[in-house]
Short mmCIF file of C-alpha atoms in Angstrom, two decimals:
data_model
loop_
_atom_site.label_atom_id
_atom_site.label_comp_id
_atom_site.label_asym_id
_atom_site.label_seq_id
_atom_site.Cartn_x
_atom_site.Cartn_y
_atom_site.Cartn_z
CA ALA U 1 21.32 -17.64 15.09
CA ILE U 2 20.69 -16.59 11.28
CA ASP U 3 23.83 -14.51 10.69
CA LYS U 4 25.72 -17.98 11.84
CA ALA U 5 24.11 -20.64 9.74
CA ALA U 6 24.15 -18.45 6.26
CA THR U 7 27.99 -17.07 7.84
CA GLU U 8 29.30 -20.95 7.18
CA VAL U 9 27.40 -21.64 4.11
CA CYS U 10 28.38 -18.85 2.58
CA ARG U 11 32.20 -20.10 2.74
CA TYR U 12 31.26 -22.94 0.50
CA PHE U 13 31.37 -19.52 -2.08
CA ASP U 14 33.04 -17.23 -0.50
CA LYS U 15 35.75 -17.72 2.16
CA ASN U 16 35.64 -13.90 3.37
CA VAL U 17 32.28 -13.51 4.04
CA GLU U 18 32.38 -12.77 8.06
CA LYS U 19 28.80 -11.97 8.66
CA VAL U 20 25.03 -12.31 7.51
CA PHE U 21 22.21 -9.22 7.66
CA SER U 22 18.94 -10.33 7.78
CA TYR U 23 17.70 -7.41 5.61
CA LEU U 24 13.67 -5.93 5.92
CA GLY U 25 11.48 -3.41 3.82
CA TRP U 26 7.91 -2.86 5.08
CA GLU U 27 5.36 -1.24 3.34
CA GLN U 28 3.08 0.07 5.33
CA GLU U 29 -0.92 -0.08 4.75
CA TYR U 30 -3.30 2.33 5.90
CA PHE U 31 -6.50 4.12 6.57
CA LEU U 32 -7.50 7.46 7.30
CA VAL U 33 -11.24 8.56 7.98
CA ASP U 34 -11.81 12.23 9.52
CA GLU U 35 -12.05 12.55 12.90
CA SER U 36 -15.53 14.35 13.06
CA LEU U 37 -16.71 10.89 11.86
CA TRP U 38 -14.53 8.78 14.16
CA ALA U 39 -15.99 10.19 16.92
CA VAL U 40 -19.15 9.03 16.56
CA ARG U 41 -18.71 5.96 15.87
CA PRO U 42 -18.41 3.70 19.19
CA ASP U 43 -17.32 0.71 17.36
CA LEU U 44 -13.98 2.51 15.47
CA MET U 45 -13.58 4.08 18.28
CA LEU U 46 -13.29 1.09 20.52
CA THR U 47 -12.44 -1.81 18.42
CA GLY U 48 -10.74 -0.13 14.47
CA ARG U 49 -13.35 -1.66 13.09
CA THR U 50 -16.87 -1.22 11.95
CA LEU U 51 -18.62 -3.42 13.35
CA MET U 52 -21.59 -2.29 11.32
CA GLY U 53 -22.11 -0.86 8.47
CA HIS U 54 -24.51 -1.33 4.47
CA GLU U 55 -21.48 -1.11 1.72
CA SER U 56 -21.40 2.50 0.04
CA ALA U 57 -23.24 2.19 -3.45
CA LYS U 58 -19.66 3.45 -5.13
CA ASN U 59 -16.56 2.11 -3.58
CA GLN U 60 -13.61 0.52 -5.26
CA GLN U 61 -15.19 -0.92 -8.28
CA LEU U 62 -14.56 1.58 -10.84
CA GLU U 63 -10.67 1.65 -8.81
CA ASP U 64 -10.54 5.26 -9.42
CA HIS U 65 -8.86 5.27 -5.56
CA TYR U 66 -5.26 3.40 -6.55
CA PHE U 67 -5.34 5.62 -9.56
CA GLY U 68 -6.16 8.90 -9.39
CA ALA U 69 -4.04 11.81 -8.14
CA ILE U 70 -2.93 11.80 -3.88
CA PRO U 71 -6.33 13.95 -2.20
CA THR U 72 -4.65 17.19 -1.02
CA ARG U 73 -5.48 16.96 2.41
CA VAL U 74 -4.00 13.46 2.51
CA MET U 75 -0.78 15.14 0.96
CA ALA U 76 -0.29 17.20 3.08
CA PHE U 77 -0.34 15.18 6.24
CA MET U 78 1.15 12.53 3.85
CA LYS U 79 4.00 15.21 4.11
CA ASP U 80 4.07 16.92 7.47
CA LEU U 81 4.60 13.02 8.04
CA GLU U 82 7.44 12.40 6.06
CA TYR U 83 9.23 15.73 7.35
CA GLU U 84 8.40 13.95 11.57
CA CYS U 85 9.92 10.17 10.34
CA LEU U 86 13.26 12.39 8.66
CA LYS U 87 13.61 14.12 11.44
CA LEU U 88 14.07 10.38 13.51
CA GLY U 89 15.69 8.36 10.97
CA ILE U 90 12.90 6.57 9.33
CA PRO U 91 13.90 6.71 5.06
CA VAL U 92 10.25 6.74 4.30
CA LYS U 93 10.36 6.89 0.43
CA THR U 94 7.41 6.48 -1.64
CA ARG U 95 3.37 7.54 -0.87
CA HIS U 96 0.32 6.29 -2.59
CA ASN U 97 -3.04 5.73 -2.56
CA GLU U 98 -3.60 2.26 -2.03
CA VAL U 99 -7.06 0.43 -3.78
CA ALA U 100 -9.93 1.08 -1.30
CA PRO U 101 -11.38 4.37 -0.78
CA ASN U 102 -9.06 6.49 1.99
CA GLN U 103 -6.68 3.77 1.36
CA PHE U 104 -2.87 4.40 1.12
CA GLU U 105 0.56 2.93 1.79
CA LEU U 106 4.56 3.94 2.41
CA ALA U 107 7.85 2.36 2.33
CA PRO U 108 10.64 2.88 3.05
CA VAL U 109 14.37 2.48 1.60
CA TYR U 110 15.30 -1.26 3.48
CA GLU U 111 17.51 -1.78 6.60
CA GLU U 112 18.75 -4.42 8.17
CA ALA U 113 15.46 -6.47 10.14
CA ASN U 114 16.12 -4.70 13.81
CA LEU U 115 16.53 -1.62 12.73
CA ALA U 116 13.85 -1.53 9.68
CA ASN U 117 11.08 -3.14 12.73
CA ASP U 118 12.13 -0.41 15.25
CA HIS U 119 11.27 2.78 13.13
CA ASN U 120 7.75 0.33 11.78
CA GLN U 121 6.96 0.75 15.42
CA LEU U 122 7.89 4.39 15.93
CA LEU U 123 6.28 5.19 12.36
CA MET U 124 2.61 3.99 13.73
CA THR U 125 2.85 5.92 16.46
CA ILE U 126 4.34 9.21 15.01
CA MET U 127 1.12 8.52 12.65
CA ASP U 128 -1.52 9.33 14.90
CA LYS U 129 -0.22 11.98 16.17
CA ILE U 130 0.84 14.22 12.75
CA ALA U 131 -3.28 12.65 11.55
CA ARG U 132 -4.65 14.30 15.08
CA ARG U 133 -2.81 17.42 13.51
CA HIS U 134 -4.83 17.77 10.18
CA GLN U 135 -7.78 16.31 11.88
CA PHE U 136 -7.99 12.78 10.50
CA ARG U 137 -7.46 8.90 12.72
CA VAL U 138 -5.66 6.60 10.88
CA LEU U 139 -6.84 3.17 11.05
CA LEU U 140 -4.10 0.42 10.92
CA HIS U 141 -6.83 -2.15 11.89
CA GLU U 142 -7.02 -5.26 9.21
CA LYS U 143 -9.92 -4.54 7.94
CA PRO U 144 -12.22 -1.65 9.27
CA PHE U 145 -14.76 -1.26 6.71
CA LYS U 146 -16.61 -4.49 5.20
CA GLY U 147 -16.59 -5.35 1.32
CA ILE U 148 -13.18 -3.78 0.44
CA ASN U 149 -9.29 -4.27 0.21
CA GLY U 150 -7.76 -4.28 3.95
CA SER U 151 -4.89 -3.44 4.59
CA GLY U 152 -1.11 -5.44 5.12
CA LYS U 153 1.58 -4.57 5.79
CA HIS U 154 3.67 -6.44 3.44
CA ASN U 155 7.73 -7.25 4.54
CA ASN U 156 10.13 -7.98 1.95
CA TRP U 157 12.76 -9.93 3.39
CA SER U 158 15.92 -10.61 1.53
CA LEU U 159 20.20 -11.12 3.54
CA GLY U 160 23.09 -9.63 2.60
CA THR U 161 26.33 -10.41 3.51
CA ASP U 162 28.61 -7.95 5.04
CA THR U 163 30.87 -8.27 1.23
CA GLY U 164 27.81 -6.53 -0.43
CA VAL U 165 26.01 -9.43 -2.18
CA ASN U 166 22.22 -9.90 -1.83
CA LEU U 167 21.83 -13.72 -1.13
CA LEU U 168 18.87 -13.74 -3.03
CA GLY U 169 20.02 -12.04 -5.88
CA PRO U 170 21.26 -13.90 -9.19
CA GLY U 171 24.80 -13.49 -10.35
CA LYS U 172 26.88 -13.10 -12.42
CA THR U 173 28.62 -16.63 -13.00
CA ALA U 174 27.51 -20.22 -13.19
CA SER U 175 29.67 -19.88 -8.93
CA GLU U 176 27.57 -16.42 -7.79
CA ASN U 177 24.35 -18.38 -9.20
CA LEU U 178 24.81 -21.38 -7.04
CA GLN U 179 24.89 -19.72 -4.08
CA PHE U 180 21.68 -18.14 -5.47
CA ILE U 181 19.85 -21.16 -5.98
CA THR U 182 20.96 -22.18 -2.27
CA PHE U 183 19.46 -20.14 -0.07
CA LEU U 184 16.37 -19.30 -2.12
CA VAL U 185 16.01 -23.19 -2.31
CA ASN U 186 16.51 -23.24 1.35
CA ALA U 187 14.08 -20.18 1.52
CA ILE U 188 11.35 -21.63 0.18
CA SER U 189 12.35 -25.51 1.89
CA ALA U 190 12.06 -23.75 5.33
CA VAL U 191 8.67 -21.75 3.97
CA TYR U 192 7.49 -25.56 3.34
CA LYS U 193 8.42 -27.69 6.69
CA HIS U 194 7.11 -24.57 8.72
CA ASN U 195 3.88 -23.02 6.62
CA GLY U 196 1.66 -23.59 8.80
CA LEU U 197 4.27 -22.13 11.74
CA LEU U 198 5.01 -19.08 9.74
CA LYS U 199 0.86 -18.44 8.82
CA ALA U 200 0.67 -18.85 13.12
CA SER U 201 3.26 -15.81 13.03
CA ILE U 202 0.97 -13.60 11.23
CA MET U 203 -2.37 -14.82 12.62
CA SER U 204 -4.46 -12.48 14.59
CA ALA U 205 -8.01 -11.70 15.53
CA THR U 206 -7.90 -8.87 13.11
CA ASN U 207 -6.07 -10.02 10.40
CA ALA U 208 -8.11 -12.89 10.85
CA HIS U 209 -11.14 -10.69 8.25
CA ARG U 210 -7.91 -10.07 5.76
CA LEU U 211 -6.87 -13.31 4.64
CA GLY U 212 -8.90 -14.47 1.72
CA ALA U 213 -10.75 -11.17 1.39
CA ASN U 214 -10.17 -9.36 -1.63
CA GLU U 215 -6.59 -9.37 -2.71
CA ALA U 216 -5.39 -10.60 0.37
CA PRO U 217 -3.44 -13.14 0.58
CA PRO U 218 -4.90 -16.71 1.16
CA ALA U 219 -5.25 -18.43 4.76
CA ILE U 220 -3.36 -20.64 2.99
CA ILE U 221 1.01 -20.14 3.24
CA SER U 222 2.52 -21.31 -0.47
CA THR U 223 5.43 -19.63 -2.39
CA PHE U 224 5.59 -17.84 -6.32
CA LEU U 225 8.65 -18.18 -7.47
CA GLY U 226 7.49 -16.83 -11.45
CA THR U 227 8.31 -19.08 -14.52
CA GLN U 228 11.89 -18.22 -14.99
CA VAL U 229 12.76 -18.86 -11.99
CA SER U 230 10.50 -22.62 -11.90
CA ALA U 231 11.65 -23.79 -14.53
CA VAL U 232 15.59 -23.62 -12.88
CA LEU U 233 14.60 -24.96 -10.44
CA ASP U 234 12.61 -27.61 -12.41
CA LYS U 235 15.06 -28.28 -14.63
CA LEU U 236 18.16 -28.81 -11.78
CA ALA U 237 15.63 -31.51 -10.16
CA ALA U 238 14.78 -33.50 -13.33
CA SER U 239 18.73 -33.55 -14.73
CA LYS U 240 20.61 -36.30 -14.30
CA GLY U 241 24.90 -36.79 -12.34
CA ASP U 242 26.73 -35.25 -15.69
CA ASP U 243 24.17 -33.39 -17.76
CA ALA U 244 23.44 -31.29 -14.85
CA ILE U 245 27.24 -30.76 -14.20
CA ARG U 246 31.11 -30.04 -15.60
CA PHE U 247 33.63 -28.99 -14.98
CA ASP U 248 35.16 -26.17 -17.95
CA ALA U 249 39.65 -27.00 -19.02
CA LYS U 250 40.95 -24.21 -15.91
CA ASN U 251 38.29 -26.61 -13.70
CA VAL U 252 35.67 -24.38 -13.51
CA PHE U 253 32.11 -25.26 -12.00
CA LYS U 254 29.57 -24.90 -14.81
CA MET U 255 25.65 -26.33 -14.71
CA SER U 256 22.72 -26.51 -16.46
CA GLY U 257 20.34 -23.76 -16.96
CA ILE U 258 22.50 -22.10 -14.02
CA SER U 259 24.31 -19.59 -16.03
CA HIS U 260 21.35 -18.22 -18.35
CA ILE U 261 19.37 -17.09 -15.19
CA PRO U 262 20.13 -13.34 -14.78
CA THR U 263 18.78 -12.66 -18.70
CA LEU U 264 15.86 -14.78 -17.41
CA LEU U 265 15.45 -12.85 -14.50
CA LEU U 266 15.47 -9.35 -15.88
CA ASP U 267 12.06 -9.13 -16.33
CA ASN U 268 10.68 -11.31 -14.10
CA THR U 269 8.71 -8.65 -12.21
CA ASP U 270 5.80 -10.64 -10.16
CA ARG U 271 2.42 -10.57 -11.28
CA ASN U 272 0.55 -12.95 -8.89
CA ARG U 273 -1.06 -10.42 -6.07
CA THR U 274 -2.69 -13.82 -4.83
CA SER U 275 0.46 -15.48 -3.04
CA PRO U 276 1.70 -14.88 0.30
CA PHE U 277 4.30 -15.66 -0.43
CA ALA U 278 6.31 -14.19 -3.11
CA PHE U 279 9.41 -14.29 -4.84
CA THR U 280 10.14 -10.61 -6.49
CA GLY U 281 13.87 -10.66 -8.21
CA ASN U 282 15.78 -10.24 -5.10
CA ARG U 283 14.53 -10.86 -2.33
CA PHE U 284 11.26 -12.63 -0.99
CA GLU U 285 8.22 -10.73 0.27
CA PHE U 286 6.29 -11.88 2.90
CA ARG U 287 2.33 -10.52 1.75
CA ALA U 288 -0.05 -12.15 4.63
CA VAL U 289 1.34 -9.98 7.61
CA GLY U 290 -1.20 -7.81 8.87
CA SER U 291 -1.18 -3.39 9.41
CA SER U 292 -1.11 -3.48 13.03
CA ASP U 293 0.98 -6.38 12.92
CA ASN U 294 4.30 -5.51 14.47
CA CYS U 295 7.16 -7.07 12.12
CA ALA U 296 9.15 -9.13 14.52
CA GLU U 297 7.32 -12.03 15.06
CA ALA U 298 7.26 -13.10 11.54
CA MET U 299 11.44 -12.15 11.14
CA ILE U 300 11.97 -14.20 14.28
CA VAL U 301 9.86 -16.73 12.27
CA LEU U 302 10.79 -16.80 8.81
CA ASN U 303 14.42 -16.09 10.23
CA SER U 304 14.79 -19.32 12.27
CA ALA U 305 12.99 -21.74 9.88
CA MET U 306 15.80 -20.44 7.71
CA ALA U 307 18.67 -20.82 9.81
CA TYR U 308 17.07 -24.09 10.82
CA GLU U 309 17.20 -25.23 7.28
CA LEU U 310 20.32 -23.82 6.99
CA THR U 311 21.97 -25.31 9.07
CA GLU U 312 20.76 -29.18 8.20
CA PHE U 313 21.82 -28.05 4.67
CA LYS U 314 25.24 -27.83 5.79
CA LYS U 315 25.54 -31.00 8.01
CA ALA U 316 23.84 -32.20 4.50
CA VAL U 317 26.52 -31.49 1.99
CA ASP U 318 29.42 -31.99 4.51
CA ALA U 319 28.66 -35.44 4.93
CA LYS U 320 28.94 -36.12 0.96
CA ILE U 321 31.86 -34.62 0.69
CA GLU U 322 33.60 -36.05 3.41
CA ALA U 323 32.35 -38.97 1.50
CA GLY U 324 34.87 -38.19 -0.93
CA ALA U 325 31.99 -36.11 -3.11
CA LYS U 326 33.45 -32.24 -4.98
CA LYS U 327 31.60 -29.82 -3.13
CA GLU U 328 29.80 -28.18 -6.08
CA ARG U 329 28.31 -31.96 -6.20
CA ALA U 330 27.58 -31.89 -2.83
CA ILE U 331 25.89 -29.09 -3.02
CA TYR U 332 23.49 -29.31 -6.32
CA GLU U 333 22.82 -33.70 -5.47
CA VAL U 334 21.62 -31.60 -1.50
CA LEU U 335 19.95 -28.90 -3.40
CA LYS U 336 18.30 -31.10 -6.20
CA GLN U 337 16.16 -33.51 -3.43
CA MET U 338 15.33 -30.36 -2.12
CA ILE U 339 13.56 -29.05 -4.78
CA LYS U 340 11.40 -32.59 -5.06
CA ALA U 341 10.91 -32.52 -1.61
CA CYS U 342 9.19 -29.49 -0.96
CA LYS U 343 7.83 -28.83 -4.29
CA ALA U 344 3.78 -28.74 -2.93
CA ILE U 345 4.80 -25.43 -1.41
CA ARG U 346 5.13 -24.11 -4.71
CA PHE U 347 2.54 -22.35 -6.56
CA ASP U 348 1.38 -19.84 -9.14
CA GLY U 349 -1.53 -19.90 -9.91
CA ASN U 350 -4.81 -18.08 -8.61
CA GLY U 351 -4.97 -18.23 -4.40
CA TYR U 352 -7.93 -17.20 -4.47
CA SER U 353 -9.54 -19.92 -5.33
CA ASP U 354 -12.00 -23.03 -4.41
CA GLU U 355 -10.01 -24.87 -6.65
CA TRP U 356 -6.40 -24.01 -4.86
CA LYS U 357 -8.11 -24.74 -0.87
CA ALA U 358 -8.58 -28.93 -2.48
CA GLU U 359 -5.12 -28.82 -3.98
CA ALA U 360 -3.01 -27.98 -0.99
CA LYS U 361 -5.30 -29.72 0.75
CA ARG U 362 -3.70 -32.72 -1.17
CA ARG U 363 -0.44 -30.49 -0.50
CA GLY U 364 -0.42 -31.84 2.44
CA LEU U 365 -0.55 -27.72 2.98
CA ASP U 366 -1.38 -26.03 6.25
CA CYS U 367 -4.76 -25.11 5.87
CA GLU U 368 -7.02 -24.57 9.07
CA THR U 369 -8.45 -20.99 9.52
CA SER U 370 -9.17 -20.70 13.39
CA THR U 371 -7.78 -17.96 15.14
CA PRO U 372 -6.55 -20.38 18.03
CA LEU U 373 -5.88 -23.59 15.94
CA ILE U 374 -3.65 -22.25 14.23
CA PHE U 375 -1.21 -20.17 17.18
CA ASP U 376 -0.77 -24.69 18.01
CA ARG U 377 1.76 -24.65 15.53
CA TYR U 378 4.23 -23.09 17.92
CA LEU U 379 3.78 -25.58 19.87
CA ASP U 380 4.26 -28.24 17.84
CA ARG U 381 7.23 -30.37 18.30
CA GLU U 382 8.80 -30.19 14.98
CA SER U 383 8.32 -26.13 16.21
CA LEU U 384 9.71 -26.42 19.60
CA LYS U 385 13.31 -29.04 18.02
CA MET U 386 13.76 -25.23 15.69
CA PHE U 387 13.32 -22.69 18.47
CA GLY U 388 15.04 -24.59 20.76
CA ASP U 389 17.80 -25.77 18.69
CA MET U 390 18.48 -21.86 17.37
CA GLY U 391 18.80 -21.54 20.77
CA VAL U 392 15.92 -18.56 19.64
CA PHE U 393 13.27 -19.88 22.12
CA THR U 394 12.89 -22.65 24.65
CA LYS U 395 9.95 -24.19 25.06
CA VAL U 396 8.33 -22.55 28.55
CA GLU U 397 8.92 -19.45 26.28
CA LEU U 398 7.09 -20.54 23.65
CA GLU U 399 4.30 -22.27 26.15
CA ALA U 400 4.25 -17.96 27.59
CA ARG U 401 3.74 -16.51 24.14
CA THR U 402 1.37 -18.37 22.96
CA GLU U 403 -1.58 -18.24 25.85
CA VAL U 404 -1.10 -14.46 25.78
CA LYS U 405 -2.12 -14.69 21.99
CA TRP U 406 -4.90 -17.32 22.66
CA GLU U 407 -6.30 -15.20 25.73
CA THR U 408 -5.41 -11.58 23.87
CA TYR U 409 -8.18 -13.00 21.32
CA THR U 410 -10.99 -14.17 23.79
CA LYS U 411 -10.24 -10.27 24.58
CA LYS U 412 -10.39 -9.09 21.41
CA ILE U 413 -13.89 -10.78 20.73
CA GLN U 414 -15.23 -9.76 24.10
CA ILE U 415 -14.76 -6.42 23.06
CA GLU U 416 -16.28 -6.76 20.05
CA GLY U 417 -18.98 -8.42 21.60
CA ARG U 418 -19.29 -5.82 24.38
CA VAL U 419 -19.48 -2.68 21.31
CA LEU U 420 -22.09 -4.25 19.57
CA GLY U 421 -24.42 -5.35 22.20
CA ASP U 422 -24.28 -1.93 23.57
CA LEU U 423 -24.82 0.00 19.56
CA ALA U 424 -27.73 -2.56 18.58
CA MET U 425 -29.45 -1.97 21.48
CA ASN U 426 -28.80 1.84 22.55
CA HIS U 427 -28.57 2.61 19.33
CA ILE U 428 -29.83 0.58 16.71
CA ILE U 429 -33.19 -0.96 17.87
CA PRO U 430 -34.28 2.48 19.78
CA VAL U 431 -34.00 4.50 16.37
CA ALA U 432 -35.40 1.88 13.97
CA THR U 433 -38.63 1.08 16.29
CA GLU U 434 -38.85 5.41 16.58
CA TYR U 435 -39.38 4.30 12.29
CA GLN U 436 -41.48 1.89 12.94
CA SER U 437 -43.80 4.24 14.80
CA LYS U 438 -43.80 6.35 12.42
CA LEU U 439 -44.96 4.10 9.97
CA ILE U 440 -47.63 2.94 12.52
CA ASP U 441 -48.83 6.38 12.57
CA ASN U 442 -49.05 7.27 9.27
CA VAL U 443 -50.48 3.57 8.01
CA TYR U 444 -53.45 4.67 11.05
CA LYS U 445 -53.53 8.36 9.10
CA MET U 446 -54.64 6.93 5.57
CA LYS U 447 -57.33 4.41 7.02
CA GLU U 448 -59.08 7.56 8.79
CA LEU U 449 -58.72 9.70 5.05
CA PHE U 450 -59.49 6.71 2.24
CA PRO U 451 -61.88 4.31 2.14
CA ALA U 452 -60.18 0.94 3.70
CA GLU U 453 -59.75 -0.85 0.69
CA LYS U 454 -58.11 1.97 -1.25
CA ALA U 455 -56.18 2.97 2.67
CA SER U 456 -55.53 -1.00 2.91
CA GLN U 457 -53.74 -0.61 -1.22
CA LEU U 458 -52.18 2.50 0.60
CA SER U 459 -50.18 1.79 3.06
CA ALA U 460 -49.63 -1.77 1.73
CA GLU U 461 -46.07 -1.37 1.58
CA ASN U 462 -45.31 0.23 4.78
CA MET U 463 -47.69 -2.35 6.68
CA LYS U 464 -44.61 -4.79 5.18
CA LEU U 465 -41.62 -2.17 6.26
CA ILE U 466 -43.14 -2.50 9.80
CA GLU U 467 -43.30 -6.10 9.72
CA GLU U 468 -39.43 -6.76 8.35
CA ILE U 469 -38.26 -4.15 10.74
CA ALA U 470 -39.71 -6.22 13.84
CA ARG U 471 -38.62 -9.05 12.52
CA ARG U 472 -35.48 -8.07 12.13
CA THR U 473 -35.12 -6.10 15.88
CA ILE U 474 -36.55 -9.35 17.63
CA PHE U 475 -33.32 -10.94 15.55
CA ILE U 476 -31.40 -8.63 16.87
CA THR U 477 -32.40 -8.69 20.07
CA GLU U 478 -32.38 -12.68 20.69
CA HIS U 479 -28.98 -13.04 19.18
CA VAL U 480 -27.13 -10.24 21.48
CA ASN U 481 -28.76 -12.08 24.49
CA ALA U 482 -27.99 -15.42 23.79
CA MET U 483 -24.64 -13.87 22.48
CA VAL U 484 -24.23 -12.27 26.49
CA GLU U 485 -25.12 -15.84 27.75
CA ALA U 486 -22.91 -17.23 25.37
CA ARG U 487 -20.14 -14.74 26.59
CA LYS U 488 -21.43 -15.67 30.50
CA VAL U 489 -20.42 -19.46 29.11
CA ALA U 490 -17.24 -19.67 27.65
CA ASN U 491 -16.25 -17.47 30.58
CA LYS U 492 -15.67 -19.85 33.06
CA ILE U 493 -13.68 -21.99 30.33
CA GLU U 494 -10.43 -21.87 32.90
CA SER U 495 -8.46 -23.13 29.93
CA GLU U 496 -7.52 -19.99 27.46
CA ARG U 497 -6.96 -21.98 24.78
CA GLU U 498 -10.38 -23.68 25.29
CA LYS U 499 -12.19 -20.18 25.91
CA ALA U 500 -10.64 -19.36 22.67
CA ILE U 501 -11.72 -21.20 20.77
CA ALA U 502 -15.32 -21.35 22.31
CA TYR U 503 -14.88 -17.38 21.69
CA HIS U 504 -14.35 -17.97 17.70
CA ASP U 505 -16.82 -20.85 17.19
CA THR U 506 -19.90 -19.17 18.90
CA ILE U 507 -18.91 -15.64 18.97
CA ALA U 508 -17.93 -14.42 16.59
CA PRO U 509 -20.30 -16.20 14.07
CA MET U 510 -22.90 -14.15 16.16
CA LEU U 511 -21.79 -11.12 16.10
CA GLU U 512 -21.31 -11.67 11.63
CA GLU U 513 -25.37 -12.56 12.52
CA ILE U 514 -26.40 -9.53 13.99
CA ARG U 515 -24.67 -7.31 12.00
CA TYR U 516 -26.40 -8.31 8.93
CA HIS U 517 -30.07 -7.31 9.76
CA ILE U 518 -28.40 -4.14 11.53
CA ASP U 519 -27.38 -3.31 7.96
CA LYS U 520 -30.29 -4.41 6.40
CA LEU U 521 -32.40 -1.90 8.76
CA GLU U 522 -29.64 1.27 7.69
CA LEU U 523 -31.54 0.09 3.93
CA ILE U 524 -35.21 0.89 5.73
CA VAL U 525 -34.64 3.09 8.17
CA ASP U 526 -35.11 7.27 7.15
CA ASN U 527 -31.58 8.50 6.97
CA GLN U 528 -32.34 11.77 9.12
CA MET U 529 -32.89 9.36 11.73
CA TRP U 530 -29.99 6.55 11.58
CA THR U 531 -27.24 8.06 14.41
CA LEU U 532 -24.33 6.82 13.05
CA PRO U 533 -22.10 7.69 9.64
CA LYS U 534 -22.53 5.59 7.38
CA TYR U 535 -19.70 3.92 5.07
CA ARG U 536 -20.34 6.75 1.96
CA GLU U 537 -19.70 9.81 4.46
CA LEU U 538 -16.42 7.46 5.75
CA LEU U 539 -15.40 6.87 3.04
CA PHE U 540 -14.80 9.62 1.00
CA ILE U 541 -12.84 13.15 2.02
CA ARG U 542 -14.19 15.83 1.89
#
């Protein structure tokens, strides 16, 4: 679909173009933990994330991991991994520490999107096998540890012709730059019209933990262009008729502002880390994709939306040409309308701020945060028409895929609920109660040893701890039981969509409520008695 639509638009500028390719360069973030510690954390083993655990006194606040040397053991793993990748034809190129402790990243040279996606799937399998050789376990969950950065898989996306031209890269002539602006604006417009669908393409039970937290993009899709590119588009949108477009003595096309783009872009490196869909000089970087995701879904939606937009664009331009307009003027006039129409999606500010959430709502962008409800975007009339017209998915295929998404979401939360309940009742409460008994024993011995008033004074802190442990264990027990009952109620719902909504609205919040009290108990109970490895042990490779 993207090849057909883009090739037809390219022929406005170069009749020799026969094919357009979609390119993808993914960046794979991941965590490594010692296998011995992973093996005694049932939550990590069964869900991929820690369902409990108080943050370490030192985590990422000094940013010393990001700027530090790669640990020796990790470097050995990386070299081994790269060797295996190159044997399989995966062109891995970069490796480095990431922001959080024990977090790392690697990225390949970009490739044609289908091949790049296959290579990423293969890489995730190989990583797990190689990590075990080095007594590590790879965590690809988007948020394995609370309170520190999660892991994404930035998808660097571009389009290129069989004549060797990057359609999202500025050119050296006004005509080449008009082609660049054409594809840039069509991409922005596609993202604007399908921002909710693009969010649905990257949403999951696991990625929901990451979005909007600790340097991950917000759960609102917007585009960052940088001041230079924004200025060019605004100038075009504000220009009037012959002031913006003209032909010189040799009938060579000129357009105000267009000829200066390469100079403007020389230093247009991306500085907005909060944008989910950023233009980075010669490509767009779709940052909202999660580290455990299959890139295919995001690429299918993005390429389909782009193909649909280019098809509509060509219809509009051809209609103006048939009405007697010159080709360049027809392109310019359609682009001008599109720039104005999709301005709401452009945002260069802080995507984390509460002000942006309110502003995005005013602009009419999709601000939904409930994962099951976000999946509805696949079945919107506009989505069905777009996929259908492009020959990508039928309505039945989209309904089937969405059903699977709701079911998968339900099962992930269900598993997390069962694991947390098991850990709470079989690990946390017995240990907390045992420690509480030791404190009670201490209080009684104080009374035997000292006069009543002094014993009471000396035991005051222990009495507070005994009471606090009692309150927290009661809360945990009651809420674990309530969560079991809530699951029973939700499981009776026949509709996969309604069941997923019930799990999102009633059961998922309980996980956080129970965790809060477990994490408080972790700070109270004797360290030697606590059965699970803590964050300070899990997060720092030895």
